[in-house]
PDB file of C-alpha atoms in Angstrom:
ATOM      1  CA  TRP F   1       0.000   0.000   0.000  1.00 50.00           C
ATOM      2  CA  ALA F   2       2.843   2.398   0.618  1.00 57.00           C
ATOM      3  CA  ILE F   3       3.542   2.767  -3.092  1.00 57.00           C
ATOM      4  CA  PHE F   4      -0.159   3.199  -3.978  1.00 60.00           C
ATOM      5  CA  PRO F   5      -1.072   6.701  -2.808  1.00 67.00           C
ATOM      6  CA  LEU F   6      -3.852   7.216  -0.284  1.00 70.00           C
ATOM      7  CA  LYS F   7      -5.446   9.878  -2.462  1.00 73.00           C
ATOM      8  CA  HIS F   8      -6.264   7.454  -5.257  1.00 73.00           C
ATOM      9  CA  ARG F   9      -7.670   4.833  -2.910  1.00 74.00           C
ATOM     10  CA  ILE F  10     -10.146   6.941  -0.964  1.00 77.00           C
ATOM     11  CA  GLU F  11     -10.991   9.911  -3.130  1.00 72.00           C
ATOM     12  CA  GLU F  12     -14.090   8.201  -4.531  1.00 74.00           C
ATOM     13  CA  SER F  13     -14.885   5.742  -1.753  1.00 77.00           C
ATOM     14  CA  LEU F  14     -14.767   7.781   1.479  1.00 77.00           C
ATOM     15  CA  LYS F  15     -18.342   8.269   2.684  1.00 79.00           C
ATOM     16  CA  VAL F  16     -18.227   8.181   6.494  1.00 80.00           C
ATOM     17  CA  PRO F  17     -16.741  10.754   8.904  1.00 82.00           C
ATOM     18  CA  THR F  18     -13.018  10.129   9.060  1.00 85.00           C
ATOM     19  CA  ALA F  19     -10.073  11.589  10.948  1.00 88.00           C
ATOM     20  CA  PHE F  20      -6.495  11.048   9.850  1.00 90.00           C
ATOM     21  CA  VAL F  21      -3.833  10.697  12.544  1.00 94.00           C
ATOM     22  CA  TYR F  22      -0.099  10.834  11.862  1.00 94.00           C
ATOM     23  CA  GLY F  23       2.987  11.038  14.022  1.00 95.00           C
ATOM     24  CA  ASP F  24       5.254  14.044  13.502  1.00 94.00           C
ATOM     25  CA  ILE F  25       8.107  11.644  12.696  1.00 93.00           C
ATOM     26  CA  ASP F  26       5.896   9.252  10.723  1.00 91.00           C
ATOM     27  CA  TRP F  27       7.261   7.842   7.459  1.00 89.00           C
ATOM     28  CA  MET F  28       3.910   8.820   5.922  1.00 87.00           C
ATOM     29  CA  SER F  29       3.226  12.487   5.278  1.00 86.00           C
ATOM     30  CA  PRO F  30      -0.062  14.122   6.313  1.00 88.00           C
ATOM     31  CA  SER F  31       0.062  16.333   3.203  1.00 87.00           C
ATOM     32  CA  THR F  32      -2.239  14.086   1.140  1.00 83.00           C
ATOM     33  CA  ALA F  33      -4.806  13.909   3.939  1.00 85.00           C
ATOM     34  CA  ARG F  34      -4.691  17.712   4.254  1.00 88.00           C
ATOM     35  CA  THR F  35      -5.209  18.065   0.492  1.00 85.00           C
ATOM     36  CA  LEU F  36      -8.158  15.662   0.630  1.00 82.00           C
ATOM     37  CA  ALA F  37      -9.642  17.584   3.571  1.00 84.00           C
ATOM     38  CA  ARG F  38      -9.637  20.754   1.453  1.00 84.00           C
ATOM     39  CA  ASN F  39     -11.554  18.961  -1.333  1.00 79.00           C
ATOM     40  CA  SER F  40     -15.087  20.392  -1.299  1.00 67.00           C
ATOM     41  CA  ARG F  41     -16.800  16.984  -1.472  1.00 73.00           C
ATOM     42  CA  LEU F  42     -14.526  15.288   1.046  1.00 75.00           C
ATOM     43  CA  SER F  43     -14.458  18.210   3.494  1.00 74.00           C
ATOM     44  CA  LYS F  44     -17.885  17.015   4.672  1.00 75.00           C
ATOM     45  CA  VAL F  45     -16.520  13.632   5.761  1.00 78.00           C
ATOM     46  CA  ILE F  46     -12.942  14.402   6.809  1.00 75.00           C
ATOM     47  CA  SER F  47     -13.279  15.796  10.296  1.00 72.00           C
ATOM     48  CA  ASP F  48      -9.637  16.641  10.855  1.00 88.00           C
ATOM     49  CA  VAL F  49      -6.014  15.751  10.245  1.00 92.00           C
ATOM     50  CA  TYR F  50      -4.019  15.320  13.453  1.00 94.00           C
ATOM     51  CA  VAL F  51      -0.257  15.158  13.891  1.00 96.00           C
ATOM     52  CA  ILE F  52       0.847  13.597  17.182  1.00 96.00           C
ATOM     53  CA  PRO F  53       4.048  15.138  18.593  1.00 95.00           C
ATOM     54  CA  GLU F  54       6.947  12.760  19.232  1.00 94.00           C
ATOM     55  CA  GLY F  55       5.122  10.007  17.409  1.00 93.00           C
ATOM     56  CA  GLY F  56       6.139   7.909  14.453  1.00 92.00           C
ATOM     57  CA  HIS F  57       3.944   5.573  12.416  1.00 92.00           C
ATOM     58  CA  HIS F  58       2.885   3.810  15.635  1.00 93.00           C
ATOM     59  CA  MET F  59       2.121   7.003  17.539  1.00 92.00           C
ATOM     60  CA  TYR F  60      -0.219   5.174  19.920  1.00 92.00           C
ATOM     61  CA  LEU F  61       2.863   3.400  21.323  1.00 95.00           C
ATOM     62  CA  GLU F  62       5.300   6.293  21.093  1.00 95.00           C
ATOM     63  CA  ASN F  63       2.991   8.965  22.516  1.00 96.00           C
ATOM     64  CA  PRO F  64      -0.048   7.254  24.034  1.00 96.00           C
ATOM     65  CA  VAL F  65      -1.220  10.314  25.990  1.00 96.00           C
ATOM     66  CA  ASP F  66      -1.694  12.564  22.957  1.00 96.00           C
ATOM     67  CA  SER F  67      -2.872   9.664  20.777  1.00 96.00           C
ATOM     68  CA  ASN F  68      -5.578   8.730  23.278  1.00 95.00           C
ATOM     69  CA  ARG F  69      -6.647  12.369  23.617  1.00 95.00           C
ATOM     70  CA  VAL F  70      -7.209  12.629  19.861  1.00 94.00           C
ATOM     71  CA  ILE F  71      -9.084   9.315  19.736  1.00 93.00           C
ATOM     72  CA  CYS F  72     -11.323  10.335  22.658  1.00 93.00           C
ATOM     73  CA  GLU F  73     -12.045  13.726  21.041  1.00 90.00           C
ATOM     74  CA  GLU F  74     -13.036  12.067  17.755  1.00 89.00           C
ATOM     75  CA  VAL F  75     -15.213   9.453  19.479  1.00 89.00           C
ATOM     76  CA  LEU F  76     -16.963  12.216  21.426  1.00 86.00           C
ATOM     77  CA  ILE F  77     -17.578  14.145  18.185  1.00 82.00           C
ATOM     78  CA  GLY F  78     -19.154  11.013  16.703  1.00 79.00           C
ATOM     79  CA  VAL F  79     -21.303  10.340  19.760  1.00 78.00           C
ATOM     80  CA  ASN F  80     -22.465  13.968  19.850  1.00 79.00           C
ATOM     81  CA  SER F  81     -23.413  13.870  16.176  1.00 78.00           C
ATOM     82  CA  VAL F  82     -25.607  10.806  16.730  1.00 76.00           C
ATOM     83  CA  MET F  83     -26.984  11.323  20.238  1.00 77.00           C
ATOM     84  CA  GLY F  84     -26.582  15.029  20.888  1.00 75.00           C
ATOM     85  CA  PRO F  85     -24.164  16.529  23.406  1.00 70.00           C
ATOM     86  CA  VAL F  86     -23.242  14.283  26.311  1.00 65.00           C
ATOM     87  CA  PRO F  87     -24.100  16.009  29.617  1.00 69.00           C
ATOM     88  CA  GLN F  88     -21.042  16.913  31.641  1.00 72.00           C
ATOM     89  CA  GLN F  89     -20.818  15.310  35.059  1.00 72.00           C
ATOM     90  CA  LYS F  90     -20.400  17.619  38.028  1.00 73.00           C
ATOM     91  CA  GLN F  91     -17.247  17.031  39.988  1.00 70.00           C
ATOM     92  CA  ALA F  92     -17.572  16.553  43.730  1.00 63.00           C
TER      93      ALA F  92
END
């Protein structure tokens, strides 16, 4: 897959909300995902392009704190879009 660009694989098939997550020292570049996100048709389904600091291709291992934050934010966006905002719990 590395020699078959992402752009050509998803440009016509991406139909669900999608976030792209890269590490800042990843061997893959986020530039294609950013270009796709600017595409008028795809901008409706690409929620964001994230770059995890101090993360490579396996950023969830190399920087789990920031990786988990991004994943939780995206899951919450998805839940809110389906169920409405989740009420915040009051702290004791």
